[in-house]
Amino acid sequence: MPDSVWEEKRSQFFGRAGLPLRSGEVSSFLQQRLGNAYDRFSNAAPGNTYATVDEDGWHLSVDSTERLGADSQDALDGLKSWLGHHMRRINLADLLIEVDNDIGFSRSFMAPSLRKDPSPDDVCTTLAAVMALGCNIGPFTMSQLTKGVTYSQLKRVCDWQMTSEAQRSALAQVVDAISGLDTSLYWGEGKTSASDGQRFALPRKVLQQTYSKVFSDYALEFYSFVADNYAPFYSSPIECTDRDAAFVLDGLLYNESELELEEHYTDTHGYTEINFTAFTMLGRRFCPRIRGIKHQRIYRIDKERDYGPLDVIVGRSDRTIDTALIAEHWDQLGHLYASLEAGHSTASVVLKRLAGYDPRIVSTAQTETLEEFSRQSSSCSICRSLLCAGECAAGFLKLSNSMRWRGISSTVAVVELTLANSRSR
């Protein structure tokens, strides 16, 4: 982002995230923020049955498995039976036509000259192409199954109109329509989200194809994002060897829906300390479900402060954060993440490079600043996770459930897969 543009957006960027505008206020702000996090943990320590701390470090309990009673199980079975008998059954083609009549998502896949007043034939051809890619049957087989639509028509639509930009625009319309349903409000308000990857065996050659030990074959991973109202608002193909953490910001910053997301959940693969810095600078909460969280380090700022039961962990000589270094480069940090948010640089590309720096080999003031700020942000988040472990698990569980429900994510994944194939040719 040019310096002149950054100067115009600077106060708005820091103000929206609740961060200090002047670098002179940074040290006291970070010290107060970290102190408040530790105070909340210390005050709740007597009643915290999940996480305790002593001279040997963290001790975490294991949640017991909950089983439904006989009455609750009977009520659940009755609900499932009722839903099964009252669930509406409709052909996929009729469903696409009905949804398109309501929101007009097919226009995103049409040429600009046809979007204003498309003919029924144009709509049918576009929907047939969506089904051909979404059901993974291909345009040739689809042309044999559909009357009035030729292979050349479907091939033209698939090759020239099924772009990633068009797919994201259409997906945003569907997501906004889901968010507008009264039923979706019972699931969530669209303010939290979760992300995870799914791998698909893919022997054909594409750009993101890599060898997967799980499949013992070449495969492709789709990193998908789902809001708390079960709206799948973003999906991107990545290599199986890539760590998911670098792609967490892409779905939040570059989706085209109207969702106002405030909190995001991931598993351990979506976690790095740098992500804590990114979410803090963008004014959002990052809640990863970290495997082996008891082995994670937390840090201090004020050496004279009494941290109560946490003194045995943060009182070591290598657990002190250098806030002066953060304050010195505070404006550069804001400039970096404002550029990522505005799309001047792709977040996944930048985060992969930042995460790849080894301070033992290459160390600069900027990377050291990120490391210090990441320690402060991760310490706050880890304390919150140890207090609200059930909340983080429940937030990520929604994504796991939607992954099992193939209707949520498989169509998006297959469309992205076809787009990846097209880009590789």
PDB file of N, CA, C and O in Angstrom, residues 261-327:
ATOM      1  N   LEU A 261     -17.528 -11.208  10.347  1.00  0.00           N
ATOM      2  CA  LEU A 261     -16.903 -12.230  11.186  1.00  0.00           C
ATOM      3  C   LEU A 261     -16.002 -11.585  12.238  1.00  0.00           C
ATOM      4  O   LEU A 261     -15.184 -10.723  11.922  1.00  0.00           O
ATOM      5  N   GLU A 262     -16.150 -12.021  13.476  1.00  0.00           N
ATOM      6  CA  GLU A 262     -15.384 -11.468  14.588  1.00  0.00           C
ATOM      7  C   GLU A 262     -14.445 -12.476  15.221  1.00  0.00           C
ATOM      8  O   GLU A 262     -13.461 -12.089  15.855  1.00  0.00           O
ATOM      9  N   GLU A 263     -14.743 -13.766  15.076  1.00  0.00           N
ATOM     10  CA  GLU A 263     -13.957 -14.793  15.755  1.00  0.00           C
ATOM     11  C   GLU A 263     -13.781 -15.982  14.823  1.00  0.00           C
ATOM     12  O   GLU A 263     -14.708 -16.332  14.082  1.00  0.00           O
ATOM     13  N   HIS A 264     -12.584 -16.592  14.869  1.00  0.00           N
ATOM     14  CA  HIS A 264     -12.294 -17.690  13.945  1.00  0.00           C
ATOM     15  C   HIS A 264     -11.639 -18.844  14.694  1.00  0.00           C
ATOM     16  O   HIS A 264     -10.758 -18.651  15.528  1.00  0.00           O
ATOM     17  N   TYR A 265     -12.081 -20.085  14.351  1.00  0.00           N
ATOM     18  CA  TYR A 265     -11.575 -21.302  14.979  1.00  0.00           C
ATOM     19  C   TYR A 265     -10.834 -22.150  13.944  1.00  0.00           C
ATOM     20  O   TYR A 265     -11.261 -22.246  12.788  1.00  0.00           O
ATOM     21  N   THR A 266      -9.753 -22.764  14.371  1.00  0.00           N
ATOM     22  CA  THR A 266      -9.012 -23.711  13.530  1.00  0.00           C
ATOM     23  C   THR A 266      -8.509 -24.846  14.408  1.00  0.00           C
ATOM     24  O   THR A 266      -8.643 -24.812  15.638  1.00  0.00           O
ATOM     25  N   ASP A 267      -7.915 -25.856  13.763  1.00  0.00           N
ATOM     26  CA  ASP A 267      -7.225 -26.890  14.520  1.00  0.00           C
ATOM     27  C   ASP A 267      -5.741 -26.530  14.602  1.00  0.00           C
ATOM     28  O   ASP A 267      -5.332 -25.420  14.246  1.00  0.00           O
ATOM     29  N   THR A 268      -4.922 -27.473  15.031  1.00  0.00           N
ATOM     30  CA  THR A 268      -3.497 -27.188  15.216  1.00  0.00           C
ATOM     31  C   THR A 268      -2.810 -26.815  13.906  1.00  0.00           C
ATOM     32  O   THR A 268      -1.882 -25.996  13.893  1.00  0.00           O
ATOM     33  N   HIS A 269      -3.255 -27.396  12.783  1.00  0.00           N
ATOM     34  CA  HIS A 269      -2.625 -27.100  11.497  1.00  0.00           C
ATOM     35  C   HIS A 269      -2.853 -25.651  11.069  1.00  0.00           C
ATOM     36  O   HIS A 269      -2.117 -25.124  10.231  1.00  0.00           O
ATOM     37  N   GLY A 270      -3.873 -25.010  11.608  1.00  0.00           N
ATOM     38  CA  GLY A 270      -4.140 -23.615  11.267  1.00  0.00           C
ATOM     39  C   GLY A 270      -3.520 -22.630  12.229  1.00  0.00           C
ATOM     40  O   GLY A 270      -3.812 -21.437  12.173  1.00  0.00           O
ATOM     41  N   TYR A 271      -2.650 -23.128  13.114  1.00  0.00           N
ATOM     42  CA  TYR A 271      -2.098 -22.275  14.172  1.00  0.00           C
ATOM     43  C   TYR A 271      -0.618 -22.001  13.969  1.00  0.00           C
ATOM     44  O   TYR A 271       0.171 -22.916  13.731  1.00  0.00           O
ATOM     45  N   THR A 272      -0.246 -20.753  14.019  1.00  0.00           N
ATOM     46  CA  THR A 272       1.127 -20.296  14.225  1.00  0.00           C
ATOM     47  C   THR A 272       1.043 -19.024  15.062  1.00  0.00           C
ATOM     48  O   THR A 272       0.006 -18.352  15.085  1.00  0.00           O
ATOM     49  N   GLU A 273       2.118 -18.671  15.735  1.00  0.00           N
ATOM     50  CA  GLU A 273       2.096 -17.460  16.554  1.00  0.00           C
ATOM     51  C   GLU A 273       1.910 -16.208  15.704  1.00  0.00           C
ATOM     52  O   GLU A 273       1.343 -15.219  16.162  1.00  0.00           O
ATOM     53  N   ILE A 274       2.372 -16.240  14.454  1.00  0.00           N
ATOM     54  CA  ILE A 274       2.216 -15.084  13.579  1.00  0.00           C
ATOM     55  C   ILE A 274       0.743 -14.796  13.328  1.00  0.00           C
ATOM     56  O   ILE A 274       0.341 -13.638  13.182  1.00  0.00           O
ATOM     57  N   ASN A 275      -0.087 -15.833  13.289  1.00  0.00           N
ATOM     58  CA  ASN A 275      -1.517 -15.620  13.073  1.00  0.00           C
ATOM     59  C   ASN A 275      -2.156 -14.847  14.223  1.00  0.00           C
ATOM     60  O   ASN A 275      -3.111 -14.101  14.022  1.00  0.00           O
ATOM     61  N   PHE A 276      -1.644 -15.041  15.431  1.00  0.00           N
ATOM     62  CA  PHE A 276      -2.169 -14.270  16.558  1.00  0.00           C
ATOM     63  C   PHE A 276      -1.932 -12.781  16.334  1.00  0.00           C
ATOM     64  O   PHE A 276      -2.804 -11.953  16.618  1.00  0.00           O
ATOM     65  N   THR A 277      -0.756 -12.429  15.835  1.00  0.00           N
ATOM     66  CA  THR A 277      -0.469 -11.030  15.537  1.00  0.00           C
ATOM     67  C   THR A 277      -1.404 -10.492  14.471  1.00  0.00           C
ATOM     68  O   THR A 277      -1.949  -9.382  14.598  1.00  0.00           O
ATOM     69  N   ALA A 278      -1.621 -11.274  13.409  1.00  0.00           N
ATOM     70  CA  ALA A 278      -2.474 -10.830  12.314  1.00  0.00           C
ATOM     71  C   ALA A 278      -3.894 -10.559  12.797  1.00  0.00           C
ATOM     72  O   ALA A 278      -4.498  -9.521  12.462  1.00  0.00           O
ATOM     73  N   PHE A 279      -4.456 -11.455  13.582  1.00  0.00           N
ATOM     74  CA  PHE A 279      -5.827 -11.277  14.055  1.00  0.00           C
ATOM     75  C   PHE A 279      -5.937 -10.103  15.014  1.00  0.00           C
ATOM     76  O   PHE A 279      -6.935  -9.383  15.016  1.00  0.00           O
ATOM     77  N   THR A 280      -4.917  -9.903  15.844  1.00  0.00           N
ATOM     78  CA  THR A 280      -4.938  -8.765  16.761  1.00  0.00           C
ATOM     79  C   THR A 280      -4.907  -7.452  15.993  1.00  0.00           C
ATOM     80  O   THR A 280      -5.670  -6.513  16.294  1.00  0.00           O
ATOM     81  N   MET A 281      -4.059  -7.360  14.980  1.00  0.00           N
ATOM     82  CA  MET A 281      -3.967  -6.130  14.195  1.00  0.00           C
ATOM     83  C   MET A 281      -5.234  -5.863  13.390  1.00  0.00           C
ATOM     84  O   MET A 281      -5.562  -4.717  13.107  1.00  0.00           O
ATOM     85  N   LEU A 282      -5.946  -6.920  13.030  1.00  0.00           N
ATOM     86  CA  LEU A 282      -7.171  -6.766  12.245  1.00  0.00           C
ATOM     87  C   LEU A 282      -8.414  -6.662  13.114  1.00  0.00           C
ATOM     88  O   LEU A 282      -9.532  -6.585  12.590  1.00  0.00           O
ATOM     89  N   GLY A 283      -8.245  -6.687  14.427  1.00  0.00           N
ATOM     90  CA  GLY A 283      -9.371  -6.505  15.322  1.00  0.00           C
ATOM     91  C   GLY A 283     -10.282  -7.713  15.428  1.00  0.00           C
ATOM     92  O   GLY A 283     -11.487  -7.560  15.677  1.00  0.00           O
ATOM     93  N   ARG A 284      -9.740  -8.929  15.259  1.00  0.00           N
ATOM     94  CA  ARG A 284     -10.540 -10.152  15.359  1.00  0.00           C
ATOM     95  C   ARG A 284      -9.892 -11.105  16.356  1.00  0.00           C
ATOM     96  O   ARG A 284      -8.740 -10.927  16.751  1.00  0.00           O
ATOM     97  N   ARG A 285     -10.663 -12.100  16.762  1.00  0.00           N
ATOM     98  CA  ARG A 285     -10.171 -13.063  17.741  1.00  0.00           C
ATOM     99  C   ARG A 285      -9.830 -14.375  17.043  1.00  0.00           C
ATOM    100  O   ARG A 285     -10.611 -14.899  16.254  1.00  0.00           O
ATOM    101  N   PHE A 286      -8.665 -14.911  17.380  1.00  0.00           N
ATOM    102  CA  PHE A 286      -8.184 -16.166  16.807  1.00  0.00           C
ATOM    103  C   PHE A 286      -8.210 -17.219  17.905  1.00  0.00           C
ATOM    104  O   PHE A 286      -7.563 -17.056  18.944  1.00  0.00           O
ATOM    105  N   CYS A 287      -8.964 -18.294  17.684  1.00  0.00           N
ATOM    106  CA  CYS A 287      -9.159 -19.321  18.706  1.00  0.00           C
ATOM    107  C   CYS A 287      -8.810 -20.693  18.149  1.00  0.00           C
ATOM    108  O   CYS A 287      -9.711 -21.470  17.778  1.00  0.00           O
ATOM    109  N   PRO A 288      -7.540 -21.023  18.043  1.00  0.00           N
ATOM    110  CA  PRO A 288      -7.170 -22.354  17.543  1.00  0.00           C
ATOM    111  C   PRO A 288      -7.315 -23.419  18.622  1.00  0.00           C
ATOM    112  O   PRO A 288      -7.132 -23.143  19.808  1.00  0.00           O
ATOM    113  N   ARG A 289      -7.656 -24.613  18.190  1.00  0.00           N
ATOM    114  CA  ARG A 289      -7.674 -25.761  19.099  1.00  0.00           C
ATOM    115  C   ARG A 289      -6.300 -26.414  18.988  1.00  0.00           C
ATOM    116  O   ARG A 289      -6.036 -27.198  18.090  1.00  0.00           O
ATOM    117  N   ILE A 290      -5.413 -26.086  19.927  1.00  0.00           N
ATOM    118  CA  ILE A 290      -4.001 -26.445  19.831  1.00  0.00           C
ATOM    119  C   ILE A 290      -3.755 -27.794  20.503  1.00  0.00           C
ATOM    120  O   ILE A 290      -4.086 -27.985  21.675  1.00  0.00           O
ATOM    121  N   ARG A 291      -3.177 -28.712  19.752  1.00  0.00           N
ATOM    122  CA  ARG A 291      -2.777 -29.987  20.332  1.00  0.00           C
ATOM    123  C   ARG A 291      -1.541 -29.773  21.208  1.00  0.00           C
ATOM    124  O   ARG A 291      -0.594 -29.104  20.821  1.00  0.00           O
ATOM    125  N   GLY A 292      -1.571 -30.344  22.405  1.00  0.00           N
ATOM    126  CA  GLY A 292      -0.443 -30.169  23.316  1.00  0.00           C
ATOM    127  C   GLY A 292      -0.308 -28.739  23.797  1.00  0.00           C
ATOM    128  O   GLY A 292       0.809 -28.209  23.898  1.00  0.00           O
ATOM    129  N   ILE A 293      -1.445 -28.103  24.107  1.00  0.00           N
ATOM    130  CA  ILE A 293      -1.408 -26.694  24.505  1.00  0.00           C
ATOM    131  C   ILE A 293      -0.619 -26.496  25.799  1.00  0.00           C
ATOM    132  O   ILE A 293      -0.063 -25.423  26.041  1.00  0.00           O
ATOM    133  N   LYS A 294      -0.527 -27.537  26.628  1.00  0.00           N
ATOM    134  CA  LYS A 294       0.208 -27.393  27.885  1.00  0.00           C
ATOM    135  C   LYS A 294       1.707 -27.211  27.659  1.00  0.00           C
ATOM    136  O   LYS A 294       2.425 -26.799  28.573  1.00  0.00           O
ATOM    137  N   HIS A 295       2.180 -27.514  26.446  1.00  0.00           N
ATOM    138  CA  HIS A 295       3.602 -27.332  26.143  1.00  0.00           C
ATOM    139  C   HIS A 295       3.889 -25.955  25.526  1.00  0.00           C
ATOM    140  O   HIS A 295       5.053 -25.647  25.251  1.00  0.00           O
ATOM    141  N   GLN A 296       2.837 -25.144  25.300  1.00  0.00           N
ATOM    142  CA  GLN A 296       3.035 -23.822  24.715  1.00  0.00           C
ATOM    143  C   GLN A 296       3.564 -22.846  25.767  1.00  0.00           C
ATOM    144  O   GLN A 296       3.222 -22.936  26.953  1.00  0.00           O
ATOM    145  N   ARG A 297       4.383 -21.941  25.322  1.00  0.00           N
ATOM    146  CA  ARG A 297       4.964 -20.953  26.246  1.00  0.00           C
ATOM    147  C   ARG A 297       4.070 -19.721  26.350  1.00  0.00           C
ATOM    148  O   ARG A 297       3.437 -19.311  25.383  1.00  0.00           O
ATOM    149  N   ILE A 298       4.038 -19.119  27.541  1.00  0.00           N
ATOM    150  CA  ILE A 298       3.427 -17.807  27.720  1.00  0.00           C
ATOM    151  C   ILE A 298       4.492 -16.886  28.316  1.00  0.00           C
ATOM    152  O   ILE A 298       5.453 -17.343  28.945  1.00  0.00           O
ATOM    153  N   TYR A 299       4.306 -15.575  28.111  1.00  0.00           N
ATOM    154  CA  TYR A 299       5.365 -14.617  28.416  1.00  0.00           C
ATOM    155  C   TYR A 299       4.829 -13.489  29.306  1.00  0.00           C
ATOM    156  O   TYR A 299       3.617 -13.359  29.511  1.00  0.00           O
ATOM    157  N   ARG A 300       5.754 -12.685  29.792  1.00  0.00           N
ATOM    158  CA  ARG A 300       5.417 -11.549  30.641  1.00  0.00           C
ATOM    159  C   ARG A 300       6.013 -10.277  30.045  1.00  0.00           C
ATOM    160  O   ARG A 300       6.866 -10.323  29.155  1.00  0.00           O
ATOM    161  N   ILE A 301       5.541  -9.130  30.565  1.00  0.00           N
ATOM    162  CA  ILE A 301       6.107  -7.837  30.175  1.00  0.00           C
ATOM    163  C   ILE A 301       6.714  -7.148  31.392  1.00  0.00           C
ATOM    164  O   ILE A 301       7.857  -6.688  31.352  1.00  0.00           O
ATOM    165  N   ASP A 302       5.946  -7.087  32.480  1.00  0.00           N
ATOM    166  CA  ASP A 302       6.399  -6.422  33.699  1.00  0.00           C
ATOM    167  C   ASP A 302       7.094  -7.435  34.607  1.00  0.00           C
ATOM    168  O   ASP A 302       6.465  -8.358  35.138  1.00  0.00           O
ATOM    169  N   LYS A 303       8.389  -7.268  34.815  1.00  0.00           N
ATOM    170  CA  LYS A 303       9.145  -8.199  35.658  1.00  0.00           C
ATOM    171  C   LYS A 303       8.807  -8.053  37.140  1.00  0.00           C
ATOM    172  O   LYS A 303       9.013  -8.982  37.922  1.00  0.00           O
ATOM    173  N   GLU A 304       8.294  -6.872  37.543  1.00  0.00           N
ATOM    174  CA  GLU A 304       8.007  -6.621  38.956  1.00  0.00           C
ATOM    175  C   GLU A 304       6.611  -7.066  39.362  1.00  0.00           C
ATOM    176  O   GLU A 304       6.283  -7.076  40.538  1.00  0.00           O
ATOM    177  N   ARG A 305       5.784  -7.430  38.434  1.00  0.00           N
ATOM    178  CA  ARG A 305       4.396  -7.777  38.711  1.00  0.00           C
ATOM    179  C   ARG A 305       4.302  -9.167  39.341  1.00  0.00           C
ATOM    180  O   ARG A 305       5.087 -10.065  39.031  1.00  0.00           O
ATOM    181  N   ASP A 306       3.317  -9.332  40.232  1.00  0.00           N
ATOM    182  CA  ASP A 306       3.027 -10.630  40.824  1.00  0.00           C
ATOM    183  C   ASP A 306       1.998 -11.341  39.946  1.00  0.00           C
ATOM    184  O   ASP A 306       0.853 -10.891  39.827  1.00  0.00           O
ATOM    185  N   TYR A 307       2.391 -12.431  39.340  1.00  0.00           N
ATOM    186  CA  TYR A 307       1.512 -13.157  38.434  1.00  0.00           C
ATOM    187  C   TYR A 307       0.809 -14.328  39.110  1.00  0.00           C
ATOM    188  O   TYR A 307       0.191 -15.146  38.424  1.00  0.00           O
ATOM    189  N   GLY A 308       0.901 -14.416  40.426  1.00  0.00           N
ATOM    190  CA  GLY A 308       0.182 -15.444  41.162  1.00  0.00           C
ATOM    191  C   GLY A 308       0.633 -16.838  40.762  1.00  0.00           C
ATOM    192  O   GLY A 308       1.837 -17.129  40.702  1.00  0.00           O
ATOM    193  N   PRO A 309      -0.319 -17.742  40.465  1.00  0.00           N
ATOM    194  CA  PRO A 309       0.060 -19.125  40.129  1.00  0.00           C
ATOM    195  C   PRO A 309       0.851 -19.236  38.828  1.00  0.00           C
ATOM    196  O   PRO A 309       1.485 -20.266  38.585  1.00  0.00           O
ATOM    197  N   LEU A 310       0.842 -18.181  38.003  1.00  0.00           N
ATOM    198  CA  LEU A 310       1.551 -18.228  36.738  1.00  0.00           C
ATOM    199  C   LEU A 310       3.021 -17.832  36.864  1.00  0.00           C
ATOM    200  O   LEU A 310       3.753 -17.877  35.874  1.00  0.00           O
ATOM    201  N   ASP A 311       3.447 -17.432  38.052  1.00  0.00           N
ATOM    202  CA  ASP A 311       4.834 -16.997  38.244  1.00  0.00           C
ATOM    203  C   ASP A 311       5.834 -18.097  37.892  1.00  0.00           C
ATOM    204  O   ASP A 311       6.923 -17.814  37.373  1.00  0.00           O
ATOM    205  N   VAL A 312       5.471 -19.337  38.145  1.00  0.00           N
ATOM    206  CA  VAL A 312       6.421 -20.432  37.902  1.00  0.00           C
ATOM    207  C   VAL A 312       6.655 -20.641  36.397  1.00  0.00           C
ATOM    208  O   VAL A 312       7.656 -21.248  36.009  1.00  0.00           O
ATOM    209  N   ILE A 313       5.762 -20.128  35.569  1.00  0.00           N
ATOM    210  CA  ILE A 313       5.898 -20.291  34.117  1.00  0.00           C
ATOM    211  C   ILE A 313       6.484 -19.051  33.473  1.00  0.00           C
ATOM    212  O   ILE A 313       7.406 -19.139  32.657  1.00  0.00           O
ATOM    213  N   VAL A 314       5.968 -17.869  33.839  1.00  0.00           N
ATOM    214  CA  VAL A 314       6.414 -16.637  33.175  1.00  0.00           C
ATOM    215  C   VAL A 314       7.598 -15.999  33.875  1.00  0.00           C
ATOM    216  O   VAL A 314       8.160 -15.020  33.378  1.00  0.00           O
ATOM    217  N   GLY A 315       8.014 -16.533  35.021  1.00  0.00           N
ATOM    218  CA  GLY A 315       9.085 -15.908  35.772  1.00  0.00           C
ATOM    219  C   GLY A 315      10.479 -16.250  35.291  1.00  0.00           C
ATOM    220  O   GLY A 315      11.466 -15.763  35.855  1.00  0.00           O
ATOM    221  N   ARG A 316      10.589 -17.062  34.253  1.00  0.00           N
ATOM    222  CA  ARG A 316      11.913 -17.426  33.747  1.00  0.00           C
ATOM    223  C   ARG A 316      12.532 -16.267  32.968  1.00  0.00           C
ATOM    224  O   ARG A 316      11.850 -15.402  32.439  1.00  0.00           O
ATOM    225  N   SER A 317      13.836 -16.293  32.872  1.00  0.00           N
ATOM    226  CA  SER A 317      14.553 -15.159  32.273  1.00  0.00           C
ATOM    227  C   SER A 317      14.280 -15.002  30.784  1.00  0.00           C
ATOM    228  O   SER A 317      14.406 -13.902  30.235  1.00  0.00           O
ATOM    229  N   ASP A 318      13.906 -16.089  30.103  1.00  0.00           N
ATOM    230  CA  ASP A 318      13.680 -16.018  28.660  1.00  0.00           C
ATOM    231  C   ASP A 318      12.205 -15.822  28.313  1.00  0.00           C
ATOM    232  O   ASP A 318      11.794 -16.066  27.186  1.00  0.00           O
ATOM    233  N   ARG A 319      11.396 -15.376  29.279  1.00  0.00           N
ATOM    234  CA  ARG A 319       9.968 -15.229  29.034  1.00  0.00           C
ATOM    235  C   ARG A 319       9.526 -13.762  29.108  1.00  0.00           C
ATOM    236  O   ARG A 319       8.380 -13.472  29.458  1.00  0.00           O
ATOM    237  N   THR A 320      10.395 -12.829  28.796  1.00  0.00           N
ATOM    238  CA  THR A 320      10.072 -11.410  28.862  1.00  0.00           C
ATOM    239  C   THR A 320       9.965 -10.827  27.453  1.00  0.00           C
ATOM    240  O   THR A 320      10.832 -11.053  26.609  1.00  0.00           O
ATOM    241  N   ILE A 321       8.906 -10.065  27.215  1.00  0.00           N
ATOM    242  CA  ILE A 321       8.635  -9.480  25.899  1.00  0.00           C
ATOM    243  C   ILE A 321       9.236  -8.082  25.829  1.00  0.00           C
ATOM    244  O   ILE A 321       9.115  -7.279  26.768  1.00  0.00           O
ATOM    245  N   ASP A 322       9.884  -7.783  24.718  1.00  0.00           N
ATOM    246  CA  ASP A 322      10.495  -6.473  24.493  1.00  0.00           C
ATOM    247  C   ASP A 322       9.467  -5.556  23.824  1.00  0.00           C
ATOM    248  O   ASP A 322       9.337  -5.523  22.596  1.00  0.00           O
ATOM    249  N   THR A 323       8.700  -4.819  24.629  1.00  0.00           N
ATOM    250  CA  THR A 323       7.668  -3.938  24.073  1.00  0.00           C
ATOM    251  C   THR A 323       8.270  -2.708  23.394  1.00  0.00           C
ATOM    252  O   THR A 323       7.624  -2.112  22.525  1.00  0.00           O
ATOM    253  N   ALA A 324       9.480  -2.312  23.763  1.00  0.00           N
ATOM    254  CA  ALA A 324      10.110  -1.158  23.117  1.00  0.00           C
ATOM    255  C   ALA A 324      10.348  -1.425  21.632  1.00  0.00           C
ATOM    256  O   ALA A 324      10.176  -0.536  20.789  1.00  0.00           O
ATOM    257  N   LEU A 325      10.726  -2.657  21.302  1.00  0.00           N
ATOM    258  CA  LEU A 325      10.939  -3.016  19.898  1.00  0.00           C
ATOM    259  C   LEU A 325       9.614  -2.981  19.134  1.00  0.00           C
ATOM    260  O   LEU A 325       9.565  -2.536  17.983  1.00  0.00           O
ATOM    261  N   ILE A 326       8.538  -3.445  19.757  1.00  0.00           N
ATOM    262  CA  ILE A 326       7.225  -3.411  19.106  1.00  0.00           C
ATOM    263  C   ILE A 326       6.793  -1.973  18.856  1.00  0.00           C
ATOM    264  O   ILE A 326       6.302  -1.631  17.770  1.00  0.00           O
ATOM    265  N   ALA A 327       6.977  -1.114  19.855  1.00  0.00           N
ATOM    266  CA  ALA A 327       6.587   0.290  19.711  1.00  0.00           C
ATOM    267  C   ALA A 327       7.388   0.980  18.615  1.00  0.00           C
ATOM    268  O   ALA A 327       6.862   1.823  17.877  1.00  0.00           O
TER     269      ALA A 327
END
